[in-house]
């Protein structure tokens, strides 16, 4: 991993409009605050973990970064260039270049591969679009990709349904690699796979990173795998990042009460580890109408008056450790 | 402790067009009164089908083709359907993985609970049932039970739906509860709530729990004994602590090595290969194609299910010579 920043996300906001249901009328009645002012930077060759519960906005963050959804506001810089600006007004060659640099691997490999295309077609389609590989080299390149992700060249003639979930996820990774990207957003890439298969995919991702210096945005609700694979981790709650730190300090010295609860909630596969568990009351509130000030206050065991009225600043508390909580000193 | 449930050499096959899927192919299981027994395995290992077989609710084209299931001294497989219906709910109940599809969207929460309370039990009047339903709702720690009583499932969150499903399973105070991946679809903070609730309920209702899961963390935390299943057969069974610290089956070892831990970073060692196809399972030991210790005999002969020590059984040809590594 180098110190050079590859991708920088600044004050990213994504609201989804909510409409009332009428026969002929559509009236905007509210907004889902899916992502609300998220900022972070990912370095070259780094794995940046993004964790949180369902509905906290982690997937939307990735989709907006790759411009699969339009951002409401905010910017994304990739290799120092404004991605949204380039995609909006840029030349086709610029757009293709950005798209080649950033790829995504989705959660469900049963839905993300076209069932009517052979693996060869799936892996060579990026060559047609980007034209970076001459036609005579396609076969060799496809075989190379397959070998790289631990499959065999003869798999190229097969269709997705002939593969198991783990193998399909390998194909999805190979497809992302086909354009030689510098950045891959992996959205829960192992959560639909069986336990014994998950380690295969995580190890594959780490190997590829070592060989090709790829940066990952690793999105997951599974904190154990995040700890395994990430260099730094950000914790999201209701569209906001509440804590960001390098992996070891986040897991060993969590400063935000939500991070603490999240970590204590994960069962550890060791019967001799007995831990005090923090049980949060209630459920994640609706992002349609998030609580004022600190969004976590209705569930926070330490909440005081100030948490209901003043929004906590996202402040730096140590090298590479940021937190948004009025009372972080209490936990330091 | 005595056995509450004893499953011997259970075979449940699914007769599909593609062939016979031997989902459960000789699983044995003994669950003692009052314990929390973990049934761990990956998808397609037969853990859910085992539970469905005990309840005798295997969906078509599945059929129980062999074995013996005795529950509290009764042979469940020879019971008449009418008698079995009396066992279901009142003696053995089940909580499913997906609360969205296990609750009926057309009926209110209250109606579904009352139905469960009064099933085969007409001595309870509707008014009594209503009171019981409300107290069940507070048992599963649902806030404002009176209001929830009249709501429909779609008005509730996933965690709350699972609580309702648990309440419904408890309606007739069963002695044995199967919980099939009860928290897999829930968020981690909600999972923690539901696991805690299940611990309390087990104590308060004096139940025996069979917890089906693929999560070794939940096994470590919730159970006292474990049975590990692989491809429709039992590979190892032991007390939870023994299984984690002194595994004797290579599959158990592989599972422990492949699972990441939250409290420390470790080198993940992946298990090669894929989960076998149960229409045409591997010969001999079913784990042999993925087993790092496999030798010729493993390909040819099905291993016996042998006793390692009291309460510890394993089905592996080489358990005596291998020294496997557990949790470190």
XYZ file of C-alpha atoms in Angstrom:
660
model
C 0.000 0.000 0.000
C 1.294 3.455 -0.841
C 0.375 6.812 0.669
C -0.844 8.177 -2.610
C -4.583 8.821 -2.619
C -6.384 7.070 -5.467
C -9.989 7.895 -4.750
C -11.346 10.757 -2.740
C -14.975 11.117 -1.754
C -16.049 14.525 -0.475
C -19.339 15.337 1.227
C -21.235 12.798 -0.823
C -25.015 13.104 -0.530
C -27.689 10.935 -2.060
C -31.375 11.503 -1.347
C -34.095 9.441 -2.925
C -37.349 11.272 -3.497
C -40.480 9.683 -2.136
C -43.749 10.310 -3.942
C -47.340 9.985 -2.841
C -49.391 7.520 -4.823
C -52.057 9.062 -6.992
C -53.594 7.898 -10.237
C -52.503 10.882 -12.294
C -50.514 12.896 -9.813
C -47.103 12.415 -8.405
C -46.326 14.614 -5.472
C -43.032 14.582 -3.688
C -43.717 13.949 -0.028
C -40.264 13.347 1.359
C -36.709 12.229 0.887
C -34.865 9.149 2.008
C -31.533 10.340 3.344
C -29.599 7.323 2.103
C -26.166 8.931 2.137
C -25.739 12.186 3.982
C -22.372 13.874 3.752
C -19.919 11.009 3.526
C -16.210 11.755 3.045
C -13.206 9.463 2.900
C -10.147 8.731 0.815
C -8.770 5.425 -0.404
C -5.092 4.990 -1.073
C -3.467 3.033 -3.859
C -3.384 -0.660 -2.975
C -5.516 -0.177 0.122
C -8.625 -2.031 1.242
C -11.091 0.344 2.790
C -13.865 -1.387 4.727
C -17.313 0.147 4.969
C -19.537 -1.474 7.565
C -23.009 -0.917 8.883
C -26.418 -2.514 9.129
C -28.892 -2.884 6.301
C -30.248 0.442 5.129
C -27.341 2.501 6.460
C -26.354 3.588 2.960
C -23.207 1.572 2.347
C -24.315 0.080 -0.967
C -25.714 3.409 -2.137
C -22.348 5.004 -1.355
C -20.610 2.552 -3.680
C -23.187 2.961 -6.418
C -22.925 6.733 -6.304
C -19.120 6.610 -6.385
C -19.290 4.545 -9.570
C -22.065 6.806 -10.838
C -24.503 3.921 -11.137
C -26.762 6.338 -9.256
C -26.551 10.091 -9.660
C -25.278 11.928 -6.617
C -27.474 14.607 -5.067
C -24.346 16.554 -4.221
C -20.696 16.039 -3.376
C -17.708 15.073 -5.437
C -15.615 12.030 -6.171
C -12.041 12.428 -7.356
C -10.339 9.506 -9.016
C -6.624 9.953 -9.678
C -7.140 13.641 -9.099
C -9.925 14.045 -11.657
C -13.529 14.905 -10.896
C -15.475 11.790 -11.852
C -18.969 13.283 -12.030
C -17.737 16.240 -14.077
C -15.932 14.014 -16.561
C -18.823 11.622 -16.941
C -21.293 14.429 -17.473
C -19.474 16.595 -19.973
C -16.400 14.626 -20.954
C -15.477 12.982 -24.189
C -16.236 9.322 -24.751
C -12.591 8.469 -24.340
C -12.527 10.118 -20.898
C -15.663 8.322 -19.833
C -14.285 4.968 -20.930
C -11.048 5.669 -19.154
C -12.839 6.414 -15.866
C -15.024 3.357 -16.265
C -11.982 1.207 -16.912
C -10.382 2.421 -13.728
C -13.304 1.635 -11.436
C -15.245 -1.615 -11.298
C -17.788 -3.256 -9.053
C -18.399 -6.779 -7.775
C -21.945 -7.369 -6.565
C -23.344 -9.320 -3.667
C -25.293 -11.935 -5.510
C -23.389 -13.829 -8.218
C -26.641 -15.539 -9.212
C -28.057 -12.223 -10.408
C -24.979 -10.375 -11.578
C -24.040 -12.737 -14.431
C -26.137 -12.922 -17.605
C -27.471 -16.502 -17.775
C -27.518 -16.441 -21.593
C -23.852 -15.599 -22.052
C -21.018 -18.075 -21.834
C -18.175 -17.262 -19.503
C -16.104 -16.403 -22.572
C -18.696 -13.844 -23.710
C -18.991 -12.412 -20.199
C -15.253 -11.956 -19.880
C -14.645 -10.660 -23.401
C -17.520 -8.153 -23.459
C -15.333 -5.556 -21.701
C -12.788 -5.996 -24.553
C -15.470 -5.017 -27.084
C -16.458 -1.965 -25.094
C -13.014 -0.697 -24.260
C -11.082 -2.086 -27.207
C -7.941 -2.392 -25.129
C -7.238 -5.963 -26.223
C -6.896 -6.951 -29.859
C -9.318 -9.607 -31.045
C -6.556 -12.128 -31.695
C -5.568 -11.959 -28.029
C -9.036 -12.400 -26.556
C -8.841 -16.135 -26.026
C -5.446 -15.978 -24.386
C -6.571 -13.110 -22.193
C -9.792 -14.856 -21.107
C -7.823 -17.968 -20.208
C -5.392 -15.854 -18.263
C -8.222 -14.188 -16.318
C -9.780 -17.541 -15.506
C -6.503 -18.934 -14.235
C -5.912 -15.818 -12.207
C -9.156 -16.290 -10.272
C -8.548 -19.999 -9.758
C -10.701 -21.434 -12.552
C -9.655 -23.513 -15.562
C -9.483 -22.418 -19.230
C -12.089 -25.025 -20.239
C -14.639 -23.224 -18.060
C -14.809 -20.502 -20.739
C -17.268 -22.509 -22.838
C -19.744 -22.949 -20.005
C -22.761 -20.965 -18.841
C -23.157 -19.423 -15.364
C -25.745 -21.994 -14.230
C -23.118 -24.697 -14.473
C -21.129 -23.129 -11.651
C -21.480 -23.033 -7.887
C -21.905 -19.753 -6.024
C -18.233 -19.471 -5.153
C -17.178 -20.126 -8.744
C -19.654 -17.552 -10.023
C -18.229 -14.972 -7.685
C -14.811 -15.825 -9.141
C -16.206 -15.171 -12.620
C -17.647 -11.845 -11.446
C -14.222 -10.899 -10.086
C -12.560 -11.969 -13.345
C -15.004 -9.756 -15.254
C -14.080 -6.810 -13.075
C -10.392 -7.571 -13.662
C -10.854 -7.762 -17.441
C -10.402 -3.998 -17.808
C -7.378 -3.886 -15.507
C -9.033 -1.572 -12.966
C -7.240 0.296 -10.228
C -10.250 0.299 -7.953
C -12.938 -2.291 -7.241
C -15.995 -1.693 -5.090
C -16.945 -5.089 -3.667
C -20.430 -5.066 -2.197
C -20.826 -7.957 0.247
C -18.912 -10.245 -2.131
C -18.953 -13.219 0.219
C -22.155 -12.920 2.194
C -24.209 -15.103 -0.141
C -21.556 -17.825 -0.112
C -21.061 -20.778 2.195
C -18.655 -20.447 5.085
C -16.017 -22.782 3.689
C -16.119 -20.911 0.351
C -15.913 -17.393 1.825
C -12.286 -17.790 2.844
C -11.404 -18.792 -0.739
C -12.814 -15.554 -2.151
C -11.331 -13.331 0.576
C -7.920 -14.908 0.059
C -8.258 -14.481 -3.706
C -9.055 -10.781 -3.284
C -6.035 -10.266 -1.032
C -3.773 -12.128 -3.468
C -4.941 -10.017 -6.401
C -4.288 -6.905 -4.382
C -0.734 -7.991 -3.655
C -0.034 -8.759 -7.303
C -1.787 -5.844 -8.968
C -1.976 -3.100 -6.320
C -5.745 -2.860 -6.672
C -7.629 -0.712 -4.160
C -10.849 -2.073 -2.713
C -13.896 -0.530 -1.175
C -15.015 -3.568 0.789
C -18.634 -3.244 1.875
C -19.975 -5.679 4.405
C -22.102 -6.149 7.476
C -19.834 -9.003 8.545
C -17.295 -7.363 10.818
C -15.154 -10.477 11.135
C -14.385 -10.525 7.421
C -13.862 -6.749 7.418
C -11.252 -7.110 10.117
C -9.561 -9.788 8.073
C -9.270 -7.918 4.810
C -9.293 -4.147 5.488
C -6.489 -1.698 6.202
C -8.870 1.012 7.380
C -12.543 0.832 8.271
C -15.426 3.296 8.340
C -18.601 2.609 10.288
C -21.847 3.973 8.857
C -25.091 4.615 10.664
C -28.155 6.061 8.945
C -26.269 7.579 6.026
C -23.370 9.034 7.990
C -19.909 7.854 8.905
C -19.709 7.779 12.698
C -16.186 6.429 13.078
C -13.201 5.890 10.806
C -9.898 4.374 11.851
C -7.228 1.917 10.888
C -8.484 -1.595 11.392
C -6.686 -2.519 14.579
C -7.524 0.657 16.476
C -11.138 0.469 15.391
C -11.570 -3.076 16.640
C -9.398 -2.756 19.713
C -10.312 0.766 20.818
C -13.681 1.644 19.339
C -14.676 5.138 20.444
C -18.205 5.468 19.137
C -20.927 3.746 21.197
C -22.430 2.350 17.991
C -19.121 0.785 16.940
C -18.753 -0.660 20.426
C -22.218 -2.197 20.306
C -21.682 -3.521 16.799
C -18.422 -5.191 17.765
C -19.808 -6.647 20.965
C -22.791 -8.075 19.090
C -20.748 -10.433 16.918
C -20.491 -13.958 18.324
C -16.888 -15.174 18.381
C -16.175 -18.752 17.291
C -14.382 -19.661 20.498
C -16.311 -21.023 23.488
C -13.696 -19.693 25.924
C -14.125 -16.075 24.884
C -16.730 -14.602 27.168
C -17.584 -10.992 26.565
C -19.850 -8.362 27.937
C -22.431 -7.750 25.275
C -23.958 -4.345 24.697
C -27.535 -4.856 23.578
C -28.903 -1.821 21.774
C -32.569 -1.158 22.374
C -34.933 -0.687 19.441
C -34.136 -0.710 15.766
C -32.525 1.519 13.175
C -34.884 4.488 12.632
C -36.243 5.272 9.189
C -33.855 7.225 6.953
C -36.941 9.042 5.672
C -36.953 11.097 8.796
C -33.683 10.598 10.642
C -33.409 11.718 14.280
C -32.002 15.239 14.751
C -28.485 16.022 15.981
C -26.647 12.762 16.639
C -28.647 10.205 14.654
C -27.693 7.447 17.052
C -29.043 9.129 20.189
C -32.384 7.247 20.430
C -30.518 3.940 20.790
C -27.402 5.164 22.550
C -26.905 3.998 26.149
C -24.897 7.147 26.953
C -27.080 9.781 25.287
C -27.379 13.152 27.063
C -29.322 16.296 26.298
C -26.583 17.635 24.015
C -26.845 14.558 21.787
C -30.451 15.446 21.004
C -29.731 19.056 20.160
C -26.201 19.463 18.803
C -24.757 17.480 15.953
C -21.385 16.026 16.971
C -18.371 17.070 14.909
C -16.498 14.378 13.033
C -13.149 15.026 14.666
C -9.701 13.554 14.538
C -8.748 11.967 17.854
C -5.551 10.157 16.894
C -3.477 9.577 13.781
C -5.905 7.847 11.491
C -8.770 7.759 13.966
C -11.866 9.936 13.524
C -15.112 9.848 15.443
C -18.382 11.754 15.607
C -19.467 11.594 19.241
C -19.759 14.235 21.959
C -18.427 11.871 24.577
C -15.647 9.987 22.835
C -13.166 11.047 25.535
C -15.127 8.947 27.986
C -14.211 5.841 25.988
C -10.633 6.726 25.093
C -29.255 -36.577 31.252
C -31.685 -38.612 29.243
C -32.306 -38.311 25.556
C -35.347 -36.296 24.595
C -34.887 -36.829 20.900
C -33.041 -39.677 19.296
C -32.625 -39.783 15.539
C -31.041 -42.934 14.159
C -29.802 -43.411 10.630
C -32.359 -41.022 9.168
C -32.677 -40.997 5.406
C -34.739 -38.373 3.624
C -34.535 -38.321 -0.143
C -35.990 -35.932 -2.684
C -37.229 -37.641 -5.815
C -36.660 -34.942 -8.415
C -36.706 -35.174 -12.193
C -32.948 -34.820 -12.263
C -32.516 -37.790 -9.952
C -32.735 -38.765 -6.308
C -31.237 -36.111 -4.042
C -30.070 -37.782 -0.869
C -30.418 -34.698 1.297
C -30.236 -36.645 4.533
C -28.389 -39.912 4.147
C -27.911 -41.598 7.479
C -27.921 -38.798 10.027
C -27.993 -39.759 13.704
C -28.556 -37.255 16.425
C -29.276 -37.381 20.121
C -30.605 -34.372 21.922
C -30.801 -34.424 25.701
C -33.476 -32.931 27.852
C -32.755 -29.299 28.620
C -29.690 -28.821 26.448
C -28.951 -26.434 23.617
C -27.812 -28.585 20.775
C -26.152 -27.055 17.750
C -26.602 -28.529 14.293
C -23.964 -26.979 12.096
C -23.309 -27.362 8.402
C -23.277 -25.510 5.113
C -26.144 -25.087 2.709
C -27.304 -28.410 1.381
C -25.747 -30.372 4.213
C -29.141 -31.633 5.349
C -29.479 -29.780 8.621
C -32.847 -28.182 7.845
C -34.213 -31.316 6.232
C -33.343 -33.215 9.416
C -35.516 -30.817 11.421
C -38.330 -31.003 8.866
C -38.127 -34.802 9.015
C -38.476 -34.840 12.799
C -41.561 -32.636 12.463
C -42.684 -34.794 9.531
C -43.265 -31.802 7.321
C -40.814 -32.644 4.541
C -42.114 -30.928 1.385
C -42.726 -32.907 -1.786
C -40.982 -34.512 -3.630
C -39.134 -35.321 -0.433
C -39.812 -38.495 1.524
C -38.430 -40.079 4.654
C -37.200 -43.413 3.363
C -35.494 -44.861 6.388
C -34.387 -44.498 9.967
C -35.950 -44.084 13.339
C -36.952 -40.972 15.251
C -37.933 -41.349 18.853
C -39.112 -38.425 20.860
C -39.719 -38.784 24.578
C -40.206 -42.504 24.099
C -42.587 -42.212 21.139
C -41.618 -43.440 17.687
C -42.568 -40.448 15.545
C -42.261 -42.188 12.188
C -44.970 -44.751 12.993
C -47.444 -42.246 14.439
C -50.666 -41.662 12.568
C -50.922 -38.236 10.945
C -53.617 -37.186 13.459
C -51.420 -38.055 16.399
C -48.434 -36.414 14.795
C -50.432 -33.220 14.451
C -50.905 -33.240 18.206
C -47.178 -33.545 18.728
C -46.461 -30.647 16.385
C -46.758 -27.323 18.115
C -47.561 -28.690 21.550
C -44.443 -30.838 21.962
C -42.124 -29.896 19.109
C -42.157 -26.498 17.435
C -40.009 -24.781 14.874
C -38.830 -21.277 14.069
C -37.803 -20.756 10.466
C -35.077 -18.666 8.909
C -37.254 -16.277 7.016
C -39.975 -14.660 9.118
C -41.373 -12.924 6.042
C -42.473 -16.155 4.450
C -43.276 -18.022 7.633
C -45.967 -15.563 8.757
C -49.226 -15.298 6.841
C -49.494 -11.813 5.333
C -53.318 -11.943 5.291
C -53.871 -12.367 9.021
C -53.090 -10.091 11.912
C -50.410 -11.045 14.386
C -53.084 -11.699 16.994
C -55.093 -14.001 14.776
C -52.027 -16.091 13.950
C -51.101 -16.418 17.598
C -54.629 -17.372 18.619
C -54.721 -19.953 15.863
C -51.496 -21.451 17.171
C -52.749 -21.440 20.773
C -56.076 -23.070 19.934
C -54.852 -25.589 17.383
C -55.989 -29.018 18.558
C -56.831 -27.402 21.849
C -60.443 -26.184 21.782
C -60.669 -26.137 25.574
C -59.155 -22.668 25.479
C -61.784 -20.009 24.875
C -61.165 -17.183 22.444
C -60.898 -14.666 25.253
C -58.390 -16.773 27.144
C -56.430 -17.240 23.928
C -56.345 -13.486 23.413
C -54.886 -12.930 26.864
C -52.374 -15.690 26.295
C -51.382 -14.186 22.951
C -50.753 -10.806 24.524
C -48.668 -12.298 27.271
C -46.710 -14.241 24.633
C -45.992 -10.973 22.879
C -44.622 -9.481 26.044
C -42.640 -12.680 26.640
C -40.814 -12.084 23.382
C -40.232 -8.480 24.458
C -42.442 -6.785 21.923
C -43.296 -3.257 22.932
C -46.964 -2.240 23.021
C -48.289 -5.813 22.683
C -51.921 -4.642 22.605
C -51.259 -2.551 19.514
C -49.067 -5.142 17.769
C -51.825 -7.703 18.315
C -53.942 -5.985 15.676
C -51.176 -5.310 13.181
C -50.300 -7.229 10.041
C -46.848 -8.734 9.458
C -45.947 -6.159 6.802
C -46.237 -3.403 9.391
C -43.422 -4.906 11.431
C -39.657 -4.909 11.008
C -37.680 -8.088 10.346
C -36.554 -8.410 13.942
C -40.089 -7.996 15.214
C -41.451 -10.535 12.723
C -38.925 -13.058 13.975
C -40.051 -12.358 17.541
C -43.648 -13.008 16.470
C -42.573 -16.256 14.809
C -40.869 -17.247 18.058
C -43.959 -16.313 20.057
C -46.076 -18.451 17.757
C -43.703 -21.402 18.183
C -43.977 -21.022 21.957
C -47.792 -20.822 21.912
C -48.281 -24.347 23.220
C -45.145 -24.361 25.392
C -43.326 -27.068 23.435
C -40.652 -29.175 25.091
C -38.422 -29.109 22.020
C -37.806 -26.109 19.807
C -36.015 -26.248 16.467
C -34.633 -22.879 15.480
C -33.490 -22.986 11.857
C -31.041 -20.121 11.241
C -33.302 -17.840 13.288
C -31.039 -14.794 12.994
C -29.461 -15.209 9.565
C -31.721 -12.615 7.962
C -31.363 -10.095 10.770
C -28.916 -7.279 11.318
C -26.147 -7.891 13.836
C -27.515 -5.676 16.590
C -30.953 -7.267 16.148
C -29.347 -10.712 16.026
C -27.827 -9.997 19.427
C -31.274 -9.081 20.786
C -32.906 -12.213 19.395
C -30.141 -14.562 20.594
C -30.413 -13.126 24.089
C -34.163 -13.499 23.973
C -33.842 -17.144 22.933
C -31.479 -17.842 25.821
C -33.947 -16.329 28.300
C -36.963 -18.075 26.820
C -35.223 -21.423 26.850
C -34.649 -20.997 30.570
C -38.080 -19.600 31.402
C -40.035 -22.094 29.319
C -37.801 -24.985 30.332
C -37.213 -25.957 26.748
C -34.738 -28.046 24.849
C -33.303 -26.186 21.911
C -31.883 -27.447 18.644
C -30.183 -24.533 16.963
C -29.466 -24.944 13.281
C -26.853 -22.585 11.906
C -23.782 -22.226 9.744
C -22.283 -19.624 12.066
C -19.566 -21.084 14.301
C -19.745 -17.963 16.457
C -23.380 -18.589 17.339
C -22.577 -22.246 18.020
C -19.778 -21.262 20.409
C -21.975 -18.830 22.221
C -25.303 -20.602 22.418
C -24.829 -24.363 22.557
C -23.443 -26.999 24.883
C -23.208 -29.823 22.370
C -22.815 -29.833 18.603
C -23.387 -32.141 15.690
C -21.554 -31.266 12.486
C -23.167 -32.424 9.256
C -21.628 -32.556 5.822
C -23.357 -33.619 2.603
C -26.230 -35.371 4.360
C -24.152 -37.230 6.925
C -22.804 -36.568 10.382
C -19.077 -36.001 10.421
C -18.543 -35.240 14.101
C -20.477 -34.773 17.309
C -19.119 -33.551 20.631
C -19.481 -31.131 23.483
C -19.067 -27.624 22.129
C -15.836 -26.944 23.960
C -14.299 -30.229 22.834
C -15.341 -29.650 19.237
C -13.657 -26.255 19.113
C -10.501 -27.222 20.989
C -10.022 -30.872 20.075
C -11.688 -31.515 16.730
C -11.097 -34.964 15.302
C -12.678 -34.556 11.872
C -10.778 -32.705 9.125
C -13.981 -30.915 8.075
C -14.424 -29.463 11.564
C -10.816 -28.344 11.529
C -11.250 -26.805 8.086
C -14.363 -24.919 9.192
C -12.559 -23.492 12.210
C -9.598 -22.420 10.076
C -11.759 -20.815 7.412
C -13.883 -18.646 9.683
C -12.538 -15.131 10.289
C -12.478 -13.904 13.870
C -13.477 -10.498 15.025
C -11.059 -10.345 17.921
C -7.912 -11.087 15.979
C -6.519 -11.144 12.502
C -5.404 -14.534 11.304
C -4.385 -16.229 8.116
C -7.560 -17.704 6.672
C -7.059 -21.186 5.363
C -9.642 -21.948 2.801
C -11.141 -25.332 2.120
C -10.608 -26.137 -1.531
C -13.294 -27.382 -3.854
C -17.032 -27.117 -3.655
C -19.934 -28.600 -1.782
C -20.733 -31.940 -3.417
C -23.762 -32.632 -5.524
C -26.103 -34.890 -3.551
C -27.576 -36.621 -6.578
C -24.216 -38.218 -7.155
C -22.249 -37.792 -3.935
C -18.560 -38.737 -3.731
C -17.826 -42.356 -2.908
C -16.368 -43.387 0.431
C -16.046 -40.494 2.809
C -18.007 -37.623 1.276
C -15.467 -35.081 2.375
C -12.531 -36.839 0.688
C -12.364 -34.661 -2.484
C -11.785 -31.597 -0.300
C -9.873 -33.214 2.546
C -6.166 -32.423 2.818
C -5.546 -35.702 4.648
C -7.409 -38.018 2.258
C -5.773 -41.329 1.357
C -6.869 -44.267 -0.782
C -9.223 -45.837 1.774
C -11.169 -42.560 2.092
C -12.187 -42.818 -1.560
C -13.311 -46.408 -1.255
C -14.903 -47.025 2.093
C -17.506 -45.091 4.039
C -15.986 -44.412 7.463
C -17.711 -45.802 10.569
C -19.153 -43.442 13.108
C -16.851 -44.209 16.013
C -16.634 -43.146 19.633
C -13.514 -41.080 20.389
C -14.360 -40.751 24.053
C -17.573 -40.380 26.018
C -19.872 -38.012 24.147
C -17.514 -37.532 21.246
C -18.111 -39.303 17.943
C -16.440 -38.985 14.581
C -16.740 -40.485 11.127
C -13.189 -40.463 9.782
C -10.821 -43.284 8.819
C -7.778 -41.473 10.095
C -8.896 -39.766 13.312
C -6.538 -41.829 15.459
C -3.394 -40.884 13.543
C -4.191 -37.258 12.751
C -3.518 -34.579 15.283
C -5.837 -31.795 14.218
C -5.722 -28.225 15.396
C -8.685 -26.487 16.946
C -9.130 -22.935 18.119
C -5.846 -21.299 19.066
